[in-house]
CSV table of C-alpha atoms and ligand atoms in Angstrom, one decimal:
chain,number,residue,atom,x,y,z
A,1,MET,CA,-5.0,25.9,-77.3
A,2,ALA,CA,-7.2,24.0,-75.5
A,3,LEU,CA,-7.7,22.1,-72.2
A,4,PHE,CA,-9.1,18.5,-73.0
A,5,VAL,CA,-9.3,15.7,-70.5
A,6,HIS,CA,-8.5,12.7,-71.5
A,7,LYS,CA,-9.4,9.4,-69.7
A,8,TYR,CA,-7.4,6.1,-70.9
A,9,GLY,CA,-9.1,2.7,-69.9
A,10,GLY,CA,-7.6,-0.5,-68.9
A,11,THR,CA,-6.2,-1.9,-72.0
A,12,SER,CA,-4.9,1.4,-73.4
A,13,VAL,CA,-3.0,1.2,-70.3
A,14,GLY,CA,-2.4,-2.5,-70.1
A,15,THR,CA,1.2,-3.1,-70.3
A,16,VAL,CA,4.6,-0.7,-70.4
A,17,GLU,CA,4.5,-0.1,-73.9
A,18,ARG,CA,1.1,0.7,-74.1
A,19,ILE,CA,1.5,3.6,-71.4
A,20,GLU,CA,4.5,4.6,-73.6
A,21,ALA,CA,2.6,5.0,-76.2
A,22,VAL,CA,-0.2,7.1,-74.5
A,23,ALA,CA,2.7,9.2,-73.7
A,24,ASP,CA,3.8,9.7,-77.2
A,25,LYS,CA,0.1,10.5,-77.9
A,26,LEU,CA,-0.1,13.1,-75.1
A,27,GLN,CA,3.8,14.4,-76.0
A,28,THR,CA,2.0,15.2,-79.4
A,29,PHE,CA,-0.9,16.9,-78.1
A,30,ARG,CA,1.1,18.9,-75.8
A,31,GLN,CA,3.6,19.9,-78.9
A,32,ALA,CA,0.3,21.3,-80.4
A,33,GLY,CA,0.0,23.5,-77.3
A,34,HIS,CA,-2.9,22.0,-75.8
A,35,ASP,CA,-3.5,21.7,-71.7
A,36,LEU,CA,-4.0,18.3,-70.5
A,37,VAL,CA,-5.8,16.6,-67.3
A,38,VAL,CA,-5.3,12.5,-68.2
A,39,VAL,CA,-7.4,10.1,-66.2
A,40,VAL,CA,-5.9,6.7,-65.9
A,41,SER,CA,-8.0,3.3,-65.5
A,42,ALA,CA,-6.0,-0.1,-64.0
A,43,MET,CA,-4.1,-2.4,-66.0
A,44,SER,CA,-6.2,-4.3,-67.8
A,45,GLY,CA,-7.3,-7.1,-65.8
A,46,GLU,CA,-6.0,-5.5,-62.4
A,47,THR,CA,-8.8,-4.5,-61.1
A,48,ASN,CA,-10.9,-8.7,-61.2
A,49,ARG,CA,-7.4,-9.5,-59.9
A,50,LEU,CA,-7.9,-7.6,-56.9
A,51,ILE,CA,-11.0,-8.6,-56.5
A,52,GLY,CA,-10.4,-12.4,-56.7
A,53,LEU,CA,-7.6,-11.7,-53.7
A,54,ALA,CA,-10.2,-10.3,-51.9
A,55,LYS,CA,-12.5,-13.2,-52.6
A,56,SER,CA,-10.1,-15.8,-51.8
A,57,ILE,CA,-9.7,-14.5,-48.1
A,58,GLN,CA,-13.7,-13.4,-47.7
A,59,ASP,CA,-16.8,-14.2,-49.4
A,60,GLN,CA,-17.9,-10.3,-48.8
A,61,PRO,CA,-15.2,-8.6,-47.7
A,62,ALA,CA,-16.1,-5.3,-45.8
A,63,PRO,CA,-16.6,-2.5,-48.5
A,64,ARG,CA,-14.4,0.2,-46.8
A,65,GLU,CA,-11.3,-2.4,-47.6
A,66,MET,CA,-12.1,-3.6,-51.0
A,67,ASP,CA,-12.1,0.2,-51.4
A,68,VAL,CA,-8.9,0.5,-50.2
A,69,LEU,CA,-7.9,-2.8,-52.1
A,70,VAL,CA,-9.0,-1.9,-55.6
A,71,SER,CA,-8.2,1.6,-55.5
A,72,THR,CA,-4.2,0.7,-55.8
A,73,GLY,CA,-4.7,-0.2,-59.4
A,74,GLU,CA,-5.1,3.0,-60.6
A,75,GLN,CA,-2.6,4.2,-58.4
A,76,VAL,CA,0.2,2.0,-60.4
A,77,THR,CA,-0.7,3.5,-63.6
A,78,MET,CA,-0.6,7.0,-62.8
A,79,ALA,CA,2.7,6.7,-61.3
A,80,LEU,CA,4.0,4.7,-64.6
A,81,LEU,CA,2.4,7.2,-67.1
A,82,CYS,CA,4.0,10.2,-65.0
A,83,MET,CA,7.4,8.2,-65.2
A,84,ALA,CA,7.1,7.9,-69.0
A,85,LEU,CA,6.4,11.6,-69.5
A,86,GLU,CA,8.9,12.9,-67.6
A,87,ARG,CA,11.5,10.5,-69.5
A,88,ARG,CA,10.4,12.5,-72.3
A,89,GLY,CA,10.9,16.0,-70.9
A,90,ILE,CA,7.3,16.4,-69.9
A,91,ALA,CA,6.8,17.9,-66.7
A,92,ALA,CA,4.1,15.7,-65.1
A,93,ARG,CA,2.2,15.1,-61.6
A,94,SER,CA,0.0,12.4,-60.5
A,95,TYR,CA,-2.9,12.7,-58.2
A,96,THR,CA,-4.9,10.1,-56.5
A,97,GLY,CA,-8.8,11.0,-55.7
A,98,GLY,CA,-7.9,11.8,-52.2
A,99,GLN,CA,-5.2,14.1,-53.4
A,100,VAL,CA,-7.1,15.9,-55.8
A,101,ARG,CA,-10.0,16.1,-53.2
A,102,ILE,CA,-12.5,14.4,-55.3
A,103,LEU,CA,-14.9,14.5,-52.5
A,104,THR,CA,-17.9,11.6,-52.5
A,105,ASP,CA,-20.3,10.6,-50.3
A,106,SER,CA,-19.5,7.5,-48.3
A,107,ALA,CA,-21.1,4.7,-50.3
A,108,HIS,CA,-18.5,2.6,-50.5
A,109,THR,CA,-18.2,0.3,-54.1
A,110,LYS,CA,-20.6,2.7,-55.4
A,111,ALA,CA,-19.6,6.2,-54.4
A,112,ARG,CA,-20.7,9.3,-56.2
A,113,ILE,CA,-19.0,12.4,-56.9
A,114,GLN,CA,-20.3,15.4,-55.1
A,115,ASP,CA,-17.6,17.9,-55.0
A,116,ILE,CA,-13.8,18.5,-56.5
A,117,ASP,CA,-11.5,21.1,-55.3
A,118,VAL,CA,-9.5,22.2,-58.5
A,119,VAL,CA,-7.0,24.5,-57.0
A,120,ASN,CA,-4.0,21.7,-57.5
A,121,ILE,CA,-5.0,21.0,-61.0
A,122,GLN,CA,-5.2,24.0,-62.1
A,123,SER,CA,-2.1,25.6,-60.3
A,124,ASP,CA,0.1,22.5,-62.2
A,125,LEU,CA,-1.5,23.5,-65.4
A,126,GLN,CA,-0.7,27.0,-64.9
A,127,ALA,CA,3.1,25.6,-64.5
A,128,GLY,CA,3.1,23.7,-67.5
A,129,ARG,CA,2.8,20.4,-66.2
A,130,ILE,CA,0.2,17.6,-67.2
A,131,VAL,CA,-2.3,16.6,-64.7
A,132,VAL,CA,-2.4,12.6,-64.5
A,133,VAL,CA,-5.3,11.6,-61.9
A,134,ALA,CA,-6.3,8.1,-60.7
A,135,GLY,CA,-9.8,7.4,-62.4
A,136,PHE,CA,-12.5,5.6,-60.6
A,137,GLN,CA,-11.8,6.8,-57.1
A,138,GLY,CA,-12.4,9.5,-54.8
A,139,VAL,CA,-12.8,10.1,-50.8
A,140,ASP,CA,-15.3,10.9,-48.6
A,141,GLU,CA,-15.8,13.4,-45.8
A,142,GLN,CA,-14.2,11.7,-43.2
A,143,GLY,CA,-11.2,10.6,-45.2
A,144,ASN,CA,-11.9,7.3,-46.6
A,145,ILE,CA,-10.7,6.0,-49.8
A,146,THR,CA,-14.0,5.2,-52.1
A,147,THR,CA,-14.7,3.9,-55.3
A,148,LEU,CA,-17.2,5.1,-57.8
A,149,GLY,CA,-18.4,1.1,-59.7
A,150,ARG,CA,-17.2,-0.4,-62.3
A,151,GLY,CA,-16.2,1.6,-65.2
A,152,GLY,CA,-16.1,4.3,-63.3
A,153,SER,CA,-12.9,6.3,-64.4
A,154,ASP,CA,-15.3,7.5,-67.1
A,155,THR,CA,-17.1,9.1,-64.5
A,156,THR,CA,-13.6,10.7,-62.8
A,157,GLY,CA,-12.7,12.1,-66.6
A,158,VAL,CA,-16.4,13.3,-67.5
A,159,ALA,CA,-16.3,15.0,-63.8
A,160,LEU,CA,-13.5,16.6,-64.1
A,161,ALA,CA,-13.8,18.0,-67.5
A,162,ALA,CA,-16.9,19.5,-66.2
A,163,ALA,CA,-15.4,20.9,-62.8
A,164,LEU,CA,-12.6,22.7,-65.0
A,165,LYS,CA,-14.9,24.0,-67.8
A,166,ALA,CA,-12.6,21.4,-70.6
A,167,ASP,CA,-13.1,22.0,-74.0
A,168,GLU,CA,-13.5,18.4,-74.5
A,169,CYS,CA,-13.7,15.3,-72.7
A,170,GLN,CA,-11.8,12.6,-75.0
A,171,ILE,CA,-12.5,8.9,-73.5
A,172,TYR,CA,-10.0,6.8,-75.4
A,173,THR,CA,-10.7,2.9,-75.6
A,174,ASP,CA,-10.1,0.0,-77.1
A,175,VAL,CA,-12.8,0.6,-80.0
A,176,ASP,CA,-12.8,3.4,-81.9
A,177,GLY,CA,-15.9,5.1,-81.3
A,178,VAL,CA,-19.8,4.2,-80.2
A,179,TYR,CA,-21.1,1.4,-82.6
A,180,THR,CA,-24.6,0.6,-83.5
A,181,THR,CA,-23.9,-2.2,-81.3
A,182,ASP,CA,-21.0,-4.2,-79.7
A,183,PRO,CA,-18.7,-4.4,-82.4
A,184,ARG,CA,-17.2,-7.8,-80.7
A,185,VAL,CA,-20.6,-9.3,-81.0
A,186,VAL,CA,-21.9,-8.0,-84.3
A,187,GLU,CA,-19.1,-8.1,-87.1
A,188,THR,CA,-21.3,-5.7,-89.1
A,189,ALA,CA,-21.7,-3.3,-86.3
A,190,ARG,CA,-21.2,0.3,-87.7
A,191,ARG,CA,-19.1,3.6,-86.0
A,192,LEU,CA,-22.0,6.3,-85.1
A,193,ASP,CA,-20.2,10.0,-85.8
A,194,ARG,CA,-22.3,11.1,-83.3
A,195,ILE,CA,-25.0,10.0,-80.9
A,196,THR,CA,-27.4,12.4,-78.6
A,197,PHE,CA,-27.0,12.2,-74.6
A,198,GLU,CA,-30.5,10.6,-74.5
A,199,GLU,CA,-29.7,7.7,-76.8
A,200,MET,CA,-26.2,7.3,-75.2
A,201,LEU,CA,-28.2,7.4,-71.6
A,202,GLU,CA,-29.9,4.4,-72.5
A,203,MET,CA,-27.4,2.4,-74.3
A,204,ALA,CA,-25.1,2.9,-71.3
A,205,SER,CA,-28.2,2.1,-68.8
A,206,LEU,CA,-29.3,-1.2,-71.0
A,207,GLY,CA,-25.9,-2.7,-71.4
A,208,SER,CA,-23.6,-1.0,-74.0
A,209,LYS,CA,-20.6,-1.2,-71.4
A,210,VAL,CA,-18.7,1.4,-73.7
A,211,LEU,CA,-19.5,4.2,-71.2
A,212,GLN,CA,-20.2,4.0,-67.5
A,213,ILE,CA,-23.5,5.5,-67.2
A,214,ARG,CA,-22.9,7.6,-64.5
A,215,SER,CA,-19.9,9.5,-66.8
A,216,VAL,CA,-23.1,10.2,-69.4
A,217,GLU,CA,-25.5,11.7,-66.9
A,218,PHE,CA,-22.9,13.7,-65.6
A,219,ALA,CA,-22.0,15.1,-69.1
A,220,GLY,CA,-25.5,15.4,-70.1
A,221,LYS,CA,-26.4,17.6,-67.0
A,222,TYR,CA,-23.1,19.7,-67.4
A,223,LYS,CA,-23.2,19.9,-70.8
A,224,VAL,CA,-19.5,18.4,-71.4
A,225,PRO,CA,-18.5,17.9,-74.7
A,226,LEU,CA,-17.7,14.2,-74.9
A,227,ARG,CA,-15.9,12.0,-77.3
A,228,VAL,CA,-15.3,8.3,-77.8
A,229,LEU,CA,-11.9,7.3,-79.1
A,230,SER,CA,-9.5,4.7,-80.0
A,231,SER,CA,-6.2,4.8,-78.4
A,232,PHE,CA,-4.7,2.7,-81.2
A,233,VAL,CA,-6.0,4.6,-84.5
A,234,ASP,CA,-6.3,7.7,-85.4
A,235,GLY,CA,-9.6,8.8,-85.8
A,236,PRO,CA,-12.7,11.0,-85.5
A,237,GLY,CA,-14.7,8.7,-82.9
A,238,THR,CA,-18.1,9.4,-82.1
A,239,LEU,CA,-19.3,12.6,-80.4
A,240,ILE,CA,-21.8,12.4,-78.0
A,241,SER,CA,-24.0,15.6,-78.6
A,242,VAL,CA,-26.5,17.9,-76.6
A,243,GLU,CA,-28.3,18.8,-79.7
A,244,GLU,CA,-29.8,16.1,-82.4
A,245,ASP,CA,-28.1,16.4,-85.7
A,246,ASP,CA,-30.7,18.0,-88.4
A,247,THR,CA,-28.4,17.6,-91.5
A,248,VAL,CA,-28.4,14.2,-91.9
A,249,GLU,CA,-31.6,12.0,-92.1
A,250,LYS,CA,-31.7,10.0,-88.9
A,251,PRO,CA,-32.4,6.5,-88.8
A,252,VAL,CA,-35.6,5.3,-86.6
A,253,ILE,CA,-33.1,3.2,-84.5
A,254,SER,CA,-29.5,4.6,-83.3
A,255,GLY,CA,-28.3,1.0,-81.5
A,256,ILE,CA,-28.9,-2.2,-80.1
A,257,ALA,CA,-28.0,-2.8,-76.3
A,258,PHE,CA,-28.0,-6.1,-74.5
A,259,ASN,CA,-27.6,-7.6,-71.6
A,260,ARG,CA,-26.7,-10.7,-69.9
A,261,ASP,CA,-26.9,-10.0,-66.1
A,262,GLU,CA,-30.6,-10.2,-65.6
A,263,ALA,CA,-32.5,-12.9,-64.1
A,264,LYS,CA,-36.4,-13.5,-63.9
A,265,LEU,CA,-38.5,-14.5,-60.9
A,266,THR,CA,-42.3,-15.6,-61.1
A,267,ILE,CA,-44.7,-15.5,-58.4
A,268,ARG,CA,-47.8,-17.6,-59.1
A,269,GLY,CA,-51.2,-17.7,-58.4
A,270,VAL,CA,-51.4,-14.7,-55.6
A,271,PRO,CA,-54.8,-13.7,-54.9
A,272,ASP,CA,-55.2,-10.3,-57.7
A,273,VAL,CA,-56.1,-7.9,-55.0
A,274,PRO,CA,-55.3,-4.2,-54.3
A,275,GLY,CA,-51.7,-4.1,-52.5
A,276,VAL,CA,-50.2,-7.2,-54.1
A,277,ALA,CA,-47.6,-5.7,-56.5
A,278,SER,CA,-46.5,-3.6,-53.3
A,279,ARG,CA,-46.6,-6.8,-50.6
A,280,ILE,CA,-44.4,-8.4,-53.2
A,281,LEU,CA,-42.0,-6.0,-54.0
A,282,GLY,CA,-41.6,-4.0,-50.8
A,283,PRO,CA,-39.6,-6.7,-49.3
A,284,VAL,CA,-37.3,-7.0,-52.6
A,285,SER,CA,-37.0,-3.2,-52.2
A,286,LYS,CA,-36.2,-3.3,-48.6
A,287,ALA,CA,-33.1,-5.6,-49.4
A,288,ASN,CA,-31.7,-3.1,-51.7
A,289,ILE,CA,-32.3,-5.3,-55.0
A,290,GLU,CA,-33.4,-3.0,-58.0
A,291,ILE,CA,-36.1,-4.2,-60.0
A,292,ASP,CA,-36.2,-4.0,-63.9
A,293,VAL,CA,-38.8,-5.3,-66.3
A,294,ILE,CA,-42.1,-6.1,-64.2
A,295,VAL,CA,-45.1,-7.8,-65.9
A,296,GLN,CA,-48.5,-9.1,-64.3
A,297,ASN,CA,-51.1,-11.5,-65.4
A,298,VAL,CA,-54.4,-11.9,-64.5
A,299,ALA,CA,-55.9,-15.4,-64.5
A,300,ALA,CA,-59.2,-16.3,-65.1
A,301,ASP,CA,-59.9,-17.6,-61.1
A,302,GLN,CA,-59.2,-14.2,-59.8
A,303,THR,CA,-55.5,-14.8,-59.4
A,304,THR,CA,-52.5,-13.6,-60.6
A,305,ASP,CA,-48.8,-14.4,-61.9
A,306,PHE,CA,-46.5,-11.4,-61.1
A,307,THR,CA,-43.0,-11.6,-63.2
A,308,PHE,CA,-40.1,-9.5,-62.9
A,309,THR,CA,-36.4,-9.0,-63.5
A,310,VAL,CA,-33.2,-8.4,-60.8
A,311,HIS,CA,-29.5,-8.5,-61.5
A,312,ARG,CA,-28.2,-12.1,-61.5
A,313,ASN,CA,-25.8,-11.5,-58.9
A,314,ASP,CA,-29.7,-11.2,-56.8
A,315,PHE,CA,-31.2,-13.6,-57.9
A,316,ASP,CA,-30.8,-16.3,-55.0
A,317,ALA,CA,-31.4,-13.5,-52.5
A,318,THR,CA,-34.6,-12.6,-54.4
A,319,ARG,CA,-36.0,-16.0,-54.7
A,320,GLN,CA,-35.4,-16.3,-50.7
A,321,ILE,CA,-37.9,-13.3,-50.2
A,322,LEU,CA,-40.1,-14.3,-52.7
A,323,GLU,CA,-40.6,-18.2,-51.1
A,324,GLN,CA,-41.4,-16.1,-48.1
A,325,THR,CA,-44.0,-13.8,-49.1
A,326,ALA,CA,-45.6,-16.6,-51.2
A,327,GLN,CA,-46.1,-18.8,-48.2
A,328,GLU,CA,-47.5,-15.2,-46.4
A,329,LEU,CA,-50.1,-14.0,-49.4
A,330,GLY,CA,-51.2,-18.2,-49.9
A,331,ALA,CA,-49.4,-18.2,-53.5
A,332,ARG,CA,-49.2,-21.5,-55.4
A,333,GLU,CA,-45.1,-21.7,-56.1
A,334,VAL,CA,-42.3,-19.4,-57.0
A,335,ALA,CA,-40.4,-19.8,-60.1
A,336,GLY,CA,-37.1,-18.6,-61.5
A,337,ASP,CA,-35.0,-18.3,-64.6
A,338,ASN,CA,-31.3,-16.9,-64.6
A,339,LYS,CA,-30.5,-17.8,-68.2
A,340,ILE,CA,-32.2,-15.1,-69.6
A,341,ALA,CA,-30.6,-11.9,-71.5
A,342,LYS,CA,-32.2,-8.4,-72.0
A,343,ILE,CA,-31.7,-6.8,-75.9
A,344,SER,CA,-33.1,-3.3,-76.3
A,345,ILE,CA,-33.7,-1.1,-79.5
A,346,VAL,CA,-32.8,2.6,-78.7
A,347,GLY,CA,-33.5,5.8,-81.2
A,348,VAL,CA,-35.1,8.8,-80.9
A,349,GLY,CA,-36.4,8.6,-84.2
A,350,MET,CA,-38.8,6.4,-82.3
A,351,ARG,CA,-40.8,8.9,-81.1
A,352,SER,CA,-41.9,10.0,-85.0
A,353,HIS,CA,-42.2,6.4,-86.7
A,354,ALA,CA,-45.2,4.1,-85.7
A,355,GLY,CA,-44.6,0.2,-85.5
A,356,VAL,CA,-41.1,-0.2,-84.7
A,357,ALA,CA,-42.1,-2.2,-81.8
A,358,SER,CA,-43.6,-4.5,-84.2
A,359,LYS,CA,-40.9,-4.8,-86.6
A,360,MET,CA,-38.6,-5.8,-83.6
A,361,PHE,CA,-41.1,-8.5,-82.5
A,362,ASP,CA,-41.8,-9.8,-86.4
A,363,ALA,CA,-37.7,-10.3,-86.6
A,364,LEU,CA,-37.5,-12.0,-83.6
A,365,ALA,CA,-40.6,-14.3,-84.6
A,366,ALA,CA,-39.0,-14.9,-87.9
A,367,GLU,CA,-35.9,-16.5,-86.1
A,368,ASN,CA,-38.3,-18.5,-84.0
A,369,ILE,CA,-37.0,-16.7,-80.6
A,370,ASN,CA,-39.7,-16.5,-77.8
A,371,ILE,CA,-40.3,-13.4,-76.2
A,372,LEU,CA,-40.6,-13.5,-72.4
A,373,MET,CA,-41.4,-10.0,-71.4
A,374,ILE,CA,-41.0,-6.9,-73.0
A,375,SER,CA,-40.9,-3.2,-71.6
A,376,THR,CA,-40.6,0.0,-73.6
A,377,SER,CA,-40.0,3.7,-73.1
A,378,GLU,CA,-40.5,6.8,-75.4
A,379,ILE,CA,-37.2,5.9,-77.1
A,380,LYS,CA,-36.5,2.5,-76.4
A,381,VAL,CA,-38.1,-1.0,-76.5
A,382,SER,CA,-36.7,-4.0,-74.3
A,383,VAL,CA,-37.4,-7.6,-74.9
A,384,ILE,CA,-36.3,-10.3,-72.4
A,385,ILE,CA,-35.6,-13.9,-74.1
A,386,ALA,CA,-33.6,-16.8,-72.9
A,387,GLU,CA,-30.1,-15.9,-72.9
A,388,LYS,CA,-28.8,-18.8,-75.6
A,389,TYR,CA,-30.8,-16.8,-77.9
A,390,LEU,CA,-28.9,-13.7,-77.8
A,391,GLU,CA,-26.0,-13.5,-80.3
A,392,LEU,CA,-28.7,-14.4,-83.0
A,393,ALA,CA,-31.4,-12.1,-81.9
A,394,VAL,CA,-28.9,-9.0,-81.8
A,395,ARG,CA,-27.7,-9.7,-85.5
A,396,ALA,CA,-31.5,-10.6,-86.8
A,397,LEU,CA,-32.1,-7.0,-85.3
A,398,HIS,CA,-29.2,-5.9,-86.5
A,399,THR,CA,-29.9,-6.5,-90.2
A,400,ALA,CA,-33.8,-5.8,-89.8
A,401,PHE,CA,-33.4,-2.2,-88.6
A,402,ASN,CA,-30.6,-1.9,-91.8
A,403,LEU,CA,-27.9,-1.0,-89.1
A,404,ASP,CA,-25.2,-3.4,-90.9
A,405,ALA,CA,-22.3,-1.5,-92.2
A,406,ASN,CA,-22.8,-2.4,-95.5
A,407,GLU,CA,-26.4,-0.8,-95.6
A,408,THR,CA,-26.7,3.2,-96.6
A,409,VAL,CA,-28.5,4.6,-94.2
A,410,SER,CA,-27.4,8.2,-93.2
A,411,GLU,CA,-23.9,8.3,-94.6
B,501,LIG,P1,-12.0,0.7,-71.2
B,501,LIG,O1,-11.4,-0.6,-70.3
B,501,LIG,O2,-11.5,1.5,-72.2
B,501,LIG,O3,-12.9,1.4,-70.4
B,501,LIG,P2,-14.2,-1.0,-71.9
B,501,LIG,O4,-14.3,-2.4,-71.9
B,501,LIG,O5,-14.7,-0.6,-70.5
B,501,LIG,O6,-13.1,0.0,-72.2
B,501,LIG,O7,-15.5,-0.3,-72.8
B,501,LIG,C1,-14.9,-0.7,-74.2
B,501,LIG,C2,-15.4,-1.6,-74.8
B,501,LIG,O8,-17.1,-2.1,-75.1
B,501,LIG,C3,-15.4,-2.2,-76.5
B,501,LIG,O9,-14.1,-3.0,-76.7
B,501,LIG,C4,-16.9,-3.2,-76.9
B,501,LIG,O10,-16.7,-4.4,-76.8
B,501,LIG,C5,-17.9,-2.6,-75.6
B,501,LIG,N1,-19.1,-2.2,-76.4
B,501,LIG,C6,-20.2,-2.8,-75.9
B,501,LIG,N2,-21.1,-2.1,-76.8
B,501,LIG,C7,-20.2,-1.0,-77.5
B,501,LIG,C8,-21.0,-0.5,-78.6
B,501,LIG,N3,-22.1,0.1,-78.4
B,501,LIG,N4,-20.1,0.5,-79.0
B,501,LIG,C9,-18.9,0.4,-78.9
B,501,LIG,N5,-18.2,-0.6,-77.7
B,501,LIG,C10,-19.2,-1.6,-77.1
B,502,LIG,N1,-10.4,-0.3,-62.6
B,502,LIG,C1,-11.9,0.2,-62.9
B,502,LIG,C2,-12.7,-1.4,-63.6
B,502,LIG,O1,-11.8,-1.9,-63.9
B,502,LIG,C3,-12.1,1.3,-63.1
B,502,LIG,C4,-12.3,1.4,-64.7
B,502,LIG,O2,-11.3,0.8,-65.3
B,502,LIG,O3,-12.7,2.3,-65.2
B,502,LIG,O4,-14.1,-1.2,-63.4
B,503,LIG,MG1,-14.9,1.0,-68.9
């Protein structure tokens, strides 16, 4: 008998039939004697639909009202799931984030969980009920509804599992685990039995949206056993593990992540003097725009070209800021490209293997794909390339690093 936190994503609860199927699954767990706290997402497409409604009225709706609006999606699912459970004779009770009291900061649309009151949930569990919680939402000190950013129900699940000291947090989704890369892009992608937190954190932050990055951070920090599984087919899924598994020989690269949401800007012919980087990036950061990869090249004429990437949504705003900075610094020009993508190879095995980056560059060169920028850390190498080559590049790297399903690596 264990305590599980389950999280069901949008596709898994996308229709009434699927909600009924989730109720069947929960009944099986219940019959095996387990306690269950279930976090649900909005039915698939619902959050986008709500955002669309808001945008049809106002370009930039107030973040507070956006949260009031988009949090309704999860509330629908939680009630329907409780009804499906009750119909099966299983006692269940639903809670919004505010009713649990998932306390967050007040950063509307990207709030962070600060504290969770588990009293209500625990007394329901003791009374033999399944507790169903709306994912993605919380409440701030003043009682305002907040949301946790897209994909935030994963974080609700892991945070509840941490607060309740659950035996495992199980993320049920539309794929049967974490794959070497997005299985919807590379058909030969392989499911991983295990992946380390460190690797999963890199994969999530570099664009693999199978788990929201904050949920992985939470799981690592509070040592929550975390598993990704399919709602539709039974199987072991993927365990996100604290320890590296020494029993199998680790491949050098565990996975490939990619992200189409990037844009690149260059300010050319800036005087190469101390303080220039801060003069260029300072106003961008002040506008709350996150900067990702940065490259600076010095030319023979004592000037420098400075290039960096931002989220594609921030492209126009960043360009405007840079035009202003370019005038102040007497730069030659500002150039931009928002049709780029970032591909990253990730693996803790990189620490003990040389030549990983050059193997990546060779594989891309063999396909005639030009690398625009490079960035590395201890367990990843990222490159920026033209977006039109993204799929070709991911496939080429997947094969070059022996990740294809028909290869025999460690299984
Ligand atoms: P949910 O609605 O259940 O939260 P998401 O759409 O957020 O589901 O996440 C699941 C999707 O993540 C999959 O359908 C898949 O396309 C995508 N994905 C991206 N990278 C990976 C990966 N490395 N392994 C598995 N799925 C991935
Ligand atoms: N419904 C929210 C979204 O679509 C949260 C989630 O599904 O995790 O982003
Ligand atoms: Mg998700």
